Coordinates of C-alpha atoms and ligand atoms in Angstrom, one line a residue:
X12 CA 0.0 0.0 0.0
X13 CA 2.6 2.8 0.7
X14 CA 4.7 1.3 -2.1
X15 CA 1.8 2.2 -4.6
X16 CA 1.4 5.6 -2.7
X17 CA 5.0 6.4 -2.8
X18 CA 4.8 5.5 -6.4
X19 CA 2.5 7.5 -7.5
X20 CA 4.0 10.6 -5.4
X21 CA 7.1 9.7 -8.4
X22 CA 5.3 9.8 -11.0
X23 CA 3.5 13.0 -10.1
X24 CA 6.6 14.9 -9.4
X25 CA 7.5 13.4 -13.1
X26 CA 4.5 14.2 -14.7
X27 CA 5.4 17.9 -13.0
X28 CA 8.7 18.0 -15.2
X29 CA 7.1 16.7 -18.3
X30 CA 4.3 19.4 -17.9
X31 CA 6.9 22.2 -16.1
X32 CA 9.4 21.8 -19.2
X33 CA 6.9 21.7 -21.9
X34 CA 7.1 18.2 -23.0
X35 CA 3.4 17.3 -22.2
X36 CA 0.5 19.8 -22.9
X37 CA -0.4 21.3 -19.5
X38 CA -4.4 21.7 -20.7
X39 CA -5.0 18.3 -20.4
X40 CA -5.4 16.9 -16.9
X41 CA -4.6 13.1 -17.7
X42 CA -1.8 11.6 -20.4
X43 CA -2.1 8.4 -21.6
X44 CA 0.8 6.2 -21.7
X45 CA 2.2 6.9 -25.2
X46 CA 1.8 10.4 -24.8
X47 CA 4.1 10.1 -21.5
X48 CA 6.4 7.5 -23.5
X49 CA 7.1 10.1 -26.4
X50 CA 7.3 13.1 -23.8
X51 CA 9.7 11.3 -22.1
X52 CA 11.9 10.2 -25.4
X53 CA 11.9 13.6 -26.4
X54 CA 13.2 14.8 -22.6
X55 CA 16.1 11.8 -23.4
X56 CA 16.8 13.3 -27.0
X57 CA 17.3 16.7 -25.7
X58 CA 19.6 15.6 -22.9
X59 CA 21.8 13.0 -25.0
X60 CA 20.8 9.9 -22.8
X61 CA 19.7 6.4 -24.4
X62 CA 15.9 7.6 -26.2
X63 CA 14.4 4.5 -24.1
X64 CA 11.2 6.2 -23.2
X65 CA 11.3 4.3 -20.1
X66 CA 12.4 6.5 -16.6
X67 CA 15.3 5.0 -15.8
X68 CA 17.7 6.1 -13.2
X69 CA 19.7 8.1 -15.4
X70 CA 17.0 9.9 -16.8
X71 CA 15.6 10.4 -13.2
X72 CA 18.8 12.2 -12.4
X73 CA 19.2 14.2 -15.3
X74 CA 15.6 15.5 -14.0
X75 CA 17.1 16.5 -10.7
X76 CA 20.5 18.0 -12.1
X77 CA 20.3 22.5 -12.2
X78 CA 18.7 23.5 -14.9
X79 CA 17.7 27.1 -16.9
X80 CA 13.8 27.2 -16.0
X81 CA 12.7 27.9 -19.2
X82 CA 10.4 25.5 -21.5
X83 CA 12.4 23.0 -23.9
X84 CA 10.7 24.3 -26.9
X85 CA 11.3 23.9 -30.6
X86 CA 12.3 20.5 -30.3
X87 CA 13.9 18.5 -32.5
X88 CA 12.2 20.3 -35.9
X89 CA 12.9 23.6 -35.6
X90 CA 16.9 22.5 -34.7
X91 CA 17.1 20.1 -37.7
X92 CA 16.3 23.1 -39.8
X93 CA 18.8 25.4 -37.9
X94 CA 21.3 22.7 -38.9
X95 CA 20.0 22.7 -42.8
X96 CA 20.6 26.3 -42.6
X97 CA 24.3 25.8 -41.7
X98 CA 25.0 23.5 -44.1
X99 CA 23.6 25.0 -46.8
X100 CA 24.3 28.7 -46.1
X101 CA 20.9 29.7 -45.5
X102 CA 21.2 31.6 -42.1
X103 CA 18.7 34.5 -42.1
X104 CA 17.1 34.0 -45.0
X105 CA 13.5 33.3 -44.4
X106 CA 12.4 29.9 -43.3
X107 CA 11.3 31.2 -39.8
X108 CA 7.5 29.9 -40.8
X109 CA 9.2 26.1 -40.9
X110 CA 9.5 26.2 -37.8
X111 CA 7.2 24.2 -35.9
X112 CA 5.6 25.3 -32.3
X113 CA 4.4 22.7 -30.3
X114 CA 2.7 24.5 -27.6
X115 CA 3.6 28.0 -27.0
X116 CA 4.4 31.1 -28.9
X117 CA 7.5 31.3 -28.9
X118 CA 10.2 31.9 -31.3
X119 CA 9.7 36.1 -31.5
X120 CA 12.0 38.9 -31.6
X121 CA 12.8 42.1 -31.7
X122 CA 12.0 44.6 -34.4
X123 CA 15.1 46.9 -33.3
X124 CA 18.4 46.7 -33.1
X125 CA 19.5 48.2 -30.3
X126 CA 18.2 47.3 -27.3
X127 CA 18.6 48.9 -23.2
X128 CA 19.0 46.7 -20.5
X129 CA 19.0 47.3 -16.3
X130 CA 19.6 45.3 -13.8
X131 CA 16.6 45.6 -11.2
X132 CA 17.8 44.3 -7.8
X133 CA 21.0 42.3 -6.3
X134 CA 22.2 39.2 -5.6
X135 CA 23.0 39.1 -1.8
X136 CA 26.9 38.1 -1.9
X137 CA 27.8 40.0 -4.9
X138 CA 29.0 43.7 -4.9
X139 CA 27.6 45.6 -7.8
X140 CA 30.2 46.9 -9.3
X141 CA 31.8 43.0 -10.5
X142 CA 27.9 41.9 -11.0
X143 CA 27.5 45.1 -13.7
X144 CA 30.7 43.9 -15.6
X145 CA 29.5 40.0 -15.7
X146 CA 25.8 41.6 -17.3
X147 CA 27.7 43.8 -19.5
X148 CA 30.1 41.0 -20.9
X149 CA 26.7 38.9 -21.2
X150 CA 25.1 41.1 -23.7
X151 CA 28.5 41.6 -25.5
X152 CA 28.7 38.0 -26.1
X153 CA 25.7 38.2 -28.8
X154 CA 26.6 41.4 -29.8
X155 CA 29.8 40.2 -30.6
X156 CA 28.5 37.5 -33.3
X157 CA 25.4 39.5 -34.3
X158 CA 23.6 42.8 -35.6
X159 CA 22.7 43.8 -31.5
X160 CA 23.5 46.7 -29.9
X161 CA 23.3 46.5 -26.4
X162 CA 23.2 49.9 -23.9
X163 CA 23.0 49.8 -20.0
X164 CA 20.4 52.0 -19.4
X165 CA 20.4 54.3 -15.9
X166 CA 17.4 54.9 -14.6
X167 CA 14.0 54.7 -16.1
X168 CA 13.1 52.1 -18.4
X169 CA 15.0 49.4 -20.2
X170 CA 13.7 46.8 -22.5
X171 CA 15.7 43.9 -20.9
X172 CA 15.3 44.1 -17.6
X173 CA 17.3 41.6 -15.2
X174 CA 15.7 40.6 -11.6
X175 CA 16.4 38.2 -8.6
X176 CA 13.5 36.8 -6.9
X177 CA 12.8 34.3 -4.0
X178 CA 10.1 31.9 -4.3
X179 CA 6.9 32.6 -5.6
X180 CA 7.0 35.9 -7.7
X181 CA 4.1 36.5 -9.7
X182 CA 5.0 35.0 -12.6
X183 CA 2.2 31.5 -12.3
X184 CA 2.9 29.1 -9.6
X185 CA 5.1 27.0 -12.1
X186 CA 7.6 29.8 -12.5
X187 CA 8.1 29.8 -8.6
X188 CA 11.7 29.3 -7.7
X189 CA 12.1 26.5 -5.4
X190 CA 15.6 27.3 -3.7
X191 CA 19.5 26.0 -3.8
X192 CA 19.6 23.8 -7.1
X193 CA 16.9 22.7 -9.4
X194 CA 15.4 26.0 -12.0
X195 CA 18.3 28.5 -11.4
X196 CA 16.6 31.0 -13.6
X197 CA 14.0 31.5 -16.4
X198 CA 13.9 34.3 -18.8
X199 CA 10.5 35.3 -21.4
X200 CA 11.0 35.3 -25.1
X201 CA 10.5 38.8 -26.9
X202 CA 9.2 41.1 -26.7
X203 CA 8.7 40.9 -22.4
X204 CA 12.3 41.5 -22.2
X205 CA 13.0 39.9 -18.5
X206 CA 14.4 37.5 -16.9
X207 CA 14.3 36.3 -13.2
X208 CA 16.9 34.5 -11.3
X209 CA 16.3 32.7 -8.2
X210 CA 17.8 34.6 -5.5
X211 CA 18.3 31.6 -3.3
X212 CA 20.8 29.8 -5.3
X213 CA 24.6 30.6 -4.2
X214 CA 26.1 32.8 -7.0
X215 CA 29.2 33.3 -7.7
X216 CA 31.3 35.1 -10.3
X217 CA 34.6 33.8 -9.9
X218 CA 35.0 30.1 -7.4
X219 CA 34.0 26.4 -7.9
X220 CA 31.5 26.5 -5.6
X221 CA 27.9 27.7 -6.1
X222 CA 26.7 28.7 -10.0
X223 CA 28.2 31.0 -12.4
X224 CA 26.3 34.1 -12.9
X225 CA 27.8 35.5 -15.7
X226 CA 27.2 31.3 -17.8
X227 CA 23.7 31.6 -16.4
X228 CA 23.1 35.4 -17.5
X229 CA 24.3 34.5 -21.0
X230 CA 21.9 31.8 -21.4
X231 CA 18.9 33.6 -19.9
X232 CA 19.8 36.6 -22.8
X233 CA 19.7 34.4 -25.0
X234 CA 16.1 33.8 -24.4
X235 CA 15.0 37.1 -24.0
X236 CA 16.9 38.0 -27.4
X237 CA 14.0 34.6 -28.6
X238 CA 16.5 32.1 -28.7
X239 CA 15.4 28.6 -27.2
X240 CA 16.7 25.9 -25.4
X241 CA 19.3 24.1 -28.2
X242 CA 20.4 19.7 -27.8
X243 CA 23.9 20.4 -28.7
X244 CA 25.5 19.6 -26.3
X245 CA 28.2 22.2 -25.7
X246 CA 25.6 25.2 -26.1
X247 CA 25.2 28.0 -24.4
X248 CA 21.8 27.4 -25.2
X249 CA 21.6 23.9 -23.5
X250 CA 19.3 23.8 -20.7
X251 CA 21.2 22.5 -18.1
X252 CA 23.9 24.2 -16.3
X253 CA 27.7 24.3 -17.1
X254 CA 30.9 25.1 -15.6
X255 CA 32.6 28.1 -16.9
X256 CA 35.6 26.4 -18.9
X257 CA 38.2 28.0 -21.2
X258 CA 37.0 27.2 -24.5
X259 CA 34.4 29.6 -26.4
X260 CA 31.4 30.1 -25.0
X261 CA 28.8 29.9 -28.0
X262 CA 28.8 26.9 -29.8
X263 CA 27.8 26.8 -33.6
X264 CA 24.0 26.0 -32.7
X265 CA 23.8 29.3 -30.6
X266 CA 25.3 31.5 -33.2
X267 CA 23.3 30.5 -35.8
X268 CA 20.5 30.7 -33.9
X269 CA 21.1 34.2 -32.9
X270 CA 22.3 35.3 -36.6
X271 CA 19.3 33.7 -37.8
X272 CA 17.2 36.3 -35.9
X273 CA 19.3 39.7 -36.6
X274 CA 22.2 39.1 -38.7
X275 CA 25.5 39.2 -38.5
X276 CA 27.6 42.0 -37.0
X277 CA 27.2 45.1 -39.3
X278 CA 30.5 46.2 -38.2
X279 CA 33.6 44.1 -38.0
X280 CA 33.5 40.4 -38.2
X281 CA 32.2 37.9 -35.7
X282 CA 33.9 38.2 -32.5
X283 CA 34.2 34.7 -30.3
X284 CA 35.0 34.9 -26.3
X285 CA 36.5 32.5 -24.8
X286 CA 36.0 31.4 -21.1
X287 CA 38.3 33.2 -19.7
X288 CA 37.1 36.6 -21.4
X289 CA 34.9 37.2 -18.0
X290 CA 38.5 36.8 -16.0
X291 CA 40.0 39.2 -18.1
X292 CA 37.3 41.8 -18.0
X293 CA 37.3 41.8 -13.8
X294 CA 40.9 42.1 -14.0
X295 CA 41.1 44.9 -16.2
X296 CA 38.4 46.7 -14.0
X297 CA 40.0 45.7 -11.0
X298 CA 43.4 47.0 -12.2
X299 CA 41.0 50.2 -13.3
X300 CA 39.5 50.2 -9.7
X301 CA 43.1 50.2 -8.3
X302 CA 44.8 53.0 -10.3
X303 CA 41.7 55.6 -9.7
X304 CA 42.5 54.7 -6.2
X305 CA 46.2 56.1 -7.1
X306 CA 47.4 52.6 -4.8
X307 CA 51.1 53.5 -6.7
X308 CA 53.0 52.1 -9.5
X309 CA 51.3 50.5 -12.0
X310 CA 52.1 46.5 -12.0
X311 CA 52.0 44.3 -15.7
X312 CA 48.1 43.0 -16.1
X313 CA 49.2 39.4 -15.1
X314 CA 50.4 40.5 -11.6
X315 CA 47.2 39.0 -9.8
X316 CA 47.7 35.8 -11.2
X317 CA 45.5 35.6 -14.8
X318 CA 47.7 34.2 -17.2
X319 CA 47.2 31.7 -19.5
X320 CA 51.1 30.5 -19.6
X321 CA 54.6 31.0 -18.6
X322 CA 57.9 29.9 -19.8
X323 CA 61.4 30.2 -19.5
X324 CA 63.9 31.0 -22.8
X325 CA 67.8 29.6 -22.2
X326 CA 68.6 33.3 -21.9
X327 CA 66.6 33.5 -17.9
X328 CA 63.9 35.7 -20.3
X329 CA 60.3 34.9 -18.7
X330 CA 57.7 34.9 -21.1
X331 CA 53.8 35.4 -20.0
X332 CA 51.1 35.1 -21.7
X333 CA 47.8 36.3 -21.6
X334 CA 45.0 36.6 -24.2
X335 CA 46.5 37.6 -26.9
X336 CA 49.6 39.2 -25.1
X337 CA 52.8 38.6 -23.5
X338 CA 55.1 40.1 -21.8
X339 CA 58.9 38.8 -21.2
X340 CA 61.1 40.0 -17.6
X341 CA 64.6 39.6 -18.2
X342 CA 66.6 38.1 -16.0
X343 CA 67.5 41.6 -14.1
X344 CA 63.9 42.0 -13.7
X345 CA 63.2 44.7 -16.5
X346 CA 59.5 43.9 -17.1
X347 CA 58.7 44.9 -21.1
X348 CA 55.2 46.4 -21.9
X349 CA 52.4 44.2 -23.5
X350 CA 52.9 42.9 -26.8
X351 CA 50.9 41.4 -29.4
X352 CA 51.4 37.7 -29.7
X353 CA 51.4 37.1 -33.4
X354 CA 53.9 40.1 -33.8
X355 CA 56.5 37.9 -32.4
X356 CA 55.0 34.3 -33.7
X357 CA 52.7 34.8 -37.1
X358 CA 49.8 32.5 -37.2
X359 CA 49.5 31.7 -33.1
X360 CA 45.7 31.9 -31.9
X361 CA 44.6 34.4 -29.0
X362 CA 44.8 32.7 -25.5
X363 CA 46.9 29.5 -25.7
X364 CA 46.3 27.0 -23.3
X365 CA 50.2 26.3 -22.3
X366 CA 53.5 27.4 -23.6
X367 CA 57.0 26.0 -23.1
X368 CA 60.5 26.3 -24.3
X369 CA 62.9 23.5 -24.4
X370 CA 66.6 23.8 -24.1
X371 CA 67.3 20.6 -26.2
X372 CA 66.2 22.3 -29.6
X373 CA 65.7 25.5 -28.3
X374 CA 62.5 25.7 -29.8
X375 CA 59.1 27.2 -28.4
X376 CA 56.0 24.8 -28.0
X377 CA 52.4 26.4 -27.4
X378 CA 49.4 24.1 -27.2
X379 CA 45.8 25.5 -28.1
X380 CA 42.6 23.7 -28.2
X381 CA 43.5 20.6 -30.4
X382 CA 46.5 21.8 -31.9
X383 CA 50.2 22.3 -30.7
X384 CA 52.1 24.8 -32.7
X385 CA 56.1 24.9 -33.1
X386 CA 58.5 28.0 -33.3
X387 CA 62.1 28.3 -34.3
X388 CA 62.4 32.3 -33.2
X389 CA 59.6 33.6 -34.8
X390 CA 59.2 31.5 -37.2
X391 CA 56.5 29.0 -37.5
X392 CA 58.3 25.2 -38.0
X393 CA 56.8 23.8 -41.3
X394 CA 54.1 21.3 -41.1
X395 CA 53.2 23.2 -37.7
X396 CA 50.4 23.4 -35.9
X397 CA 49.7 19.5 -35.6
X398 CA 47.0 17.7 -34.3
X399 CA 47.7 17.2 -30.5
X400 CA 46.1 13.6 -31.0
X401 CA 48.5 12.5 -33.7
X402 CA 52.0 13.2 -30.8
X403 CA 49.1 10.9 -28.1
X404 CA 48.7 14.2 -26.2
X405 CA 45.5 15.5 -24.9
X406 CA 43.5 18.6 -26.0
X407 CA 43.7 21.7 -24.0
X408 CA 46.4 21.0 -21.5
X409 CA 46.7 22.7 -18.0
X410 CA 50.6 23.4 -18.8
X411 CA 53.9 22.2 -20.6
X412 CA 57.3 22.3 -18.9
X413 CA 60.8 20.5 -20.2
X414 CA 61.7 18.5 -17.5
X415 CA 65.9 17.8 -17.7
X416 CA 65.5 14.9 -15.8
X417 CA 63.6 13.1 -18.1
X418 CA 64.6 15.0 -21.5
X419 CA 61.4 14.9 -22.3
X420 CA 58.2 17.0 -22.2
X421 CA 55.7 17.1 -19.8
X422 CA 52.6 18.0 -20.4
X423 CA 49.8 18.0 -17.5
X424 CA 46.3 17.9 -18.1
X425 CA 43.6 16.9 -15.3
X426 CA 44.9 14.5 -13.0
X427 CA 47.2 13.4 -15.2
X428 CA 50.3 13.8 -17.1
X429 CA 51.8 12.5 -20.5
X430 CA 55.8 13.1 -22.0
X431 CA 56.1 14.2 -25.1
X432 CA 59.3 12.9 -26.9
X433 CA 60.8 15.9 -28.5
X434 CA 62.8 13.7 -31.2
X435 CA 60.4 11.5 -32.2
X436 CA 57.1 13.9 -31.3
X437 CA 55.4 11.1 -29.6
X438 CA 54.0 10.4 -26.5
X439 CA 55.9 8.2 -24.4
X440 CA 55.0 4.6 -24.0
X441 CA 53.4 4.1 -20.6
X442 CA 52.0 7.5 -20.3
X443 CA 49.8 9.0 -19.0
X444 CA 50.4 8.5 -15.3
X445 CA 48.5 9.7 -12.0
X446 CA 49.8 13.4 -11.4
X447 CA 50.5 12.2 -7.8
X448 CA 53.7 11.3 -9.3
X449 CA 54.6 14.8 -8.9
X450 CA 54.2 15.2 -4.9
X451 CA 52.6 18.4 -3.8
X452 CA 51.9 19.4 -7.2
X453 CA 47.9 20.7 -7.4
X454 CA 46.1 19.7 -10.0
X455 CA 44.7 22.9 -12.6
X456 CA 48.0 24.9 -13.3
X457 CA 47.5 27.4 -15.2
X458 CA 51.4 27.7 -15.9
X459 CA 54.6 25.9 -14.9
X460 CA 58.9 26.0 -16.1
X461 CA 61.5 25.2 -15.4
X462 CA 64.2 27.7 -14.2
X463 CA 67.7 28.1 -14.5
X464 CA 68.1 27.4 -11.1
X465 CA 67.0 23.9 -11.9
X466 CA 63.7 23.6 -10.0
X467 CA 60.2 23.7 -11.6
X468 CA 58.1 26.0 -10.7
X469 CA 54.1 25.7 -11.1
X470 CA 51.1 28.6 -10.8
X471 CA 47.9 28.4 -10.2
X472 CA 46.1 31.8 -10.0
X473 CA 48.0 33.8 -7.2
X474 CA 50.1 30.8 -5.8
X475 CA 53.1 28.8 -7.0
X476 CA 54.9 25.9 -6.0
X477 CA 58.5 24.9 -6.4
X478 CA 59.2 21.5 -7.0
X479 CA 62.8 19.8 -6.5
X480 CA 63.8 17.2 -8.9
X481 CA 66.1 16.0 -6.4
X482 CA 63.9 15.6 -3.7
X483 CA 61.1 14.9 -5.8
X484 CA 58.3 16.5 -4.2
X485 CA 57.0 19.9 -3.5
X486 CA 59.4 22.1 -1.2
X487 CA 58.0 25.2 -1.1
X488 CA 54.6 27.6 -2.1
X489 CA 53.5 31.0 -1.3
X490 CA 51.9 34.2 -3.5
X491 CA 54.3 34.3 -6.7
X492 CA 53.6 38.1 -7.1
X493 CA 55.3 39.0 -4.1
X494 CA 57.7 36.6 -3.5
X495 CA 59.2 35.6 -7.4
X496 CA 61.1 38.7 -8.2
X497 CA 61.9 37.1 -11.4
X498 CA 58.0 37.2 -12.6
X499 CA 58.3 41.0 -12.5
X500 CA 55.4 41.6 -9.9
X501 CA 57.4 43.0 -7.2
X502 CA 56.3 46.4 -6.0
X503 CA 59.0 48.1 -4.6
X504 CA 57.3 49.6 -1.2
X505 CA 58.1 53.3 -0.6
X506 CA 60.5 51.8 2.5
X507 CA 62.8 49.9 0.1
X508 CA 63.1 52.9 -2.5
X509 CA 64.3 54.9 0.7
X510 CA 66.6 52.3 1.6
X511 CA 68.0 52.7 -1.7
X512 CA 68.0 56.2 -1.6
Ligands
LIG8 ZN1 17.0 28.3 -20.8
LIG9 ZN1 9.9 34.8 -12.9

């Protein structure tokens, strides 16, 4: 008996979902089985699990993981045609009458180009001031890859307006937010121009922990721009959330979906951000924040630990990178300005995933995406860049360092790390091993080399750690800015230059 009663307390809170996400018709008060059966192999298509149409366990939790609050409309019509469209070059063309609406009206837009937004209220552990950049980099990334303008708007009104709300909120009992996890947020197509975020949830702009505002932002925009919820996987425009990583942020299926609504950019060409474009922006207005506060000598933009790599040449030069800059410290210290990466190596993309240099061949390495590129000086080796997957190494590594006791490569990705011959340009045989090879070493480096001084040295944001072959483990860590004069981040304190005076 309370088997049958717990039962059916399942299936109601699964017919809720079904209804809740759009995948049954919420007029009618009773489904029969096939109707549930289809609604729940259209749920399974959409989230890339086994179209069983039975509710299995994984399906189950797929139900229960965070989601964007919005209706998965469209379906699988309206995206098979956005994928015609691709192919055949059709984007923006007409067509918008094939697309088929299965319940709602959806699918609108807007009739302008530029468009104001606001935000309304605040979340409760995030100043303003970093919570007004993450909006504004939002909107740029579909301005950036189509015909929008976006405009902040003071006060008074804004046709995209942005508001956190707890619980019940007057927008129908199924748009009530219902605390830490589940719908995060939910946004109305055009021309409403709103969208609601569940003030509950633990935001965050920058840690691990809690949800990205800035990833969930983007998505909701996307909706209120009348884009819909996309089954490619790696969209922006998928309905369940993501972490922030470092690759781009729109995938194919978002783009064209947005270009097939206003356009392509009417100035410039299509602009792609990476994951780390957010970083970069609250560095930039935090180094703006610090020198209107006139807090003294201006340090290089990487000095508070956002890089993308670091190596070391065989003359002591450091090179950092960033974006689609570096800078090089020489070994007094002398810190150059910014420079444009390609001016120094042709044909290398903006923010490289790892860099190193390696005394054997005296050659520089950079790894990107799927690709590892070559330089002899500045000049690109031929038959470079190569497919990281033909060497056996991984895409997107953490970092790359030579390691002298090997004479090979390393290359770290994850929790684990392979070795790149550099004669034969092949992985070693019996690699990848467990990174707890390297004792002490954290996983997620953003940079590591080896110095002259014949210790490796490893970053991750604002901390390093110096590793001794020798010993073989970790011996020491701290804040690199302050305490690696050779990285060019030392502030000399208005005590020292009196010392020296
Ligand atoms: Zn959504
Ligand atoms: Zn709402």
């Amino acid at each position: 008996m309370s088997d049958s009663r717990e039962k059916n307390a399942k299936d109601c809170i699964e017919m809720g979902f079904l209804v809740k996400y759009g995948y049954l018709d919420q007029d009618h008060h009773t489904h029969n089985e096939a109707e549930v059966k289809a609604a729940v192999r259209d749920f399974q298509w959409l989230s890339h699990l086994p179209v069983t149409g039975r509710l299995d366990s994984d399906t189950l939790d797929k139900m229960a993981s965070p989601r964007c609050g919005v209706k998965d409309e469209g379906g699988h019509d309206a995206w098979a045609h956005r994928v015609n469209a691709v192919f055949t070059g059709n984007l923006g063309k007409g067509g918008h009458h094939l697309r088929k609406k299965r319940y709602a009206q959806t699918g609108e837009k807007w009739y302008k180009r530029h468009l104001t937004y606001r935000v309304m209220n605040w979340p409760r552990h995030l100043s303003q001031g970093p919570v007004r950049l993450a909006v504004r980099t939002a909107f740029e990334l579909w301005s950036n890859v189509s015909g929008l303008v976006f405009e902040e708007a003071g006060e008074g009104p804004a046709d995209i307006r942005l508001a956190f709300y707890e619980g019940e909120h007057n927008d129908g009992i199924g748009n009530a937010f219902d605390g830490p996890g589940g719908a995060l947020a939910h946004a109305f197509f055009p021309c409403r121009g709103e969208a609601h975020f569940d003030m509950a949830e633990r935001w965050t702009l920058n840690g691990h922990k809690g949800h990205n505002l800035f990833l969930v932002t983007a998505h909701e925009i996307g909706h209120t721009l009348g884009l819909e919820h996309s089954p490619v996987r790696h969209a922006l425009m998928s309905p369940y959330y993501k972490k922030l990583g470092r690759s781009l942020l729109l995938s194919w299926d978002d783009i064209a979906a947005i270009q097939k609504l206003y356009g392509k950019p009417s100035r410039g060409s299509v602009v792609q951000m990476p994951g780390q474009a957010l970083r970069w922006a609250m560095h930039d207005w935090e180094m703006s924040q610090d020198s209107t506060e006139g807090s003294g000598t201006a340090l290089p933009l990487y000095c508070q630990g956002l890089f993308d790599a670091i190596t070391m040449d065989q003359n002591q030069t450091v090179l950092i990178f960033r974006g689609g800059l570096f800078w090089t410290v020489s070994s007094e210290g002398n810190v150059s300005s910014s420079i444009p990466l390609q001016q120094r190596w042709p044909h290398l993309p903006f923010a490289i995933d790892a860099a190193a240099f390696s005394p054997l061949d005296k050659k520089l390495y950079f790894f990107k995406g799927k690709r590892i590129w070559r330089y002899t000086g500045t000049d690109l080796d031929p038959d470079f860049p190569k497919k990281t997957r033909e060497l056996g190494l991984p895409r997107q590594p953490d970092c790359a360092f030579f390691y002298g006791p090997l004479g090979h490569m390393i290359v770290f990705k994850g929790s684990r790390y392979f070795v790149l011959n550099l004669q034969t340009l092949h992985s070693e045989p019996y690699y990848p091993r467990r990174l707890a090879d390297w004792k002490g070493v954290p996983q997620g480096a953003n940079g590591a080399l080896t110095h002259t001084d014949g210790r490796l040295y490893f970053f991750r944001e604002r901390r390093y750690w110096t590793f001794d072959p020798g010993k073989v483990r970790v011996t020491g860590t701290g804040q690199w800015a302050g305490k690696l004069q050779w990285t060019g981040c030392h502030k000399v304190s208005p005590l020292e230059s009196n010392d020296i005076l």
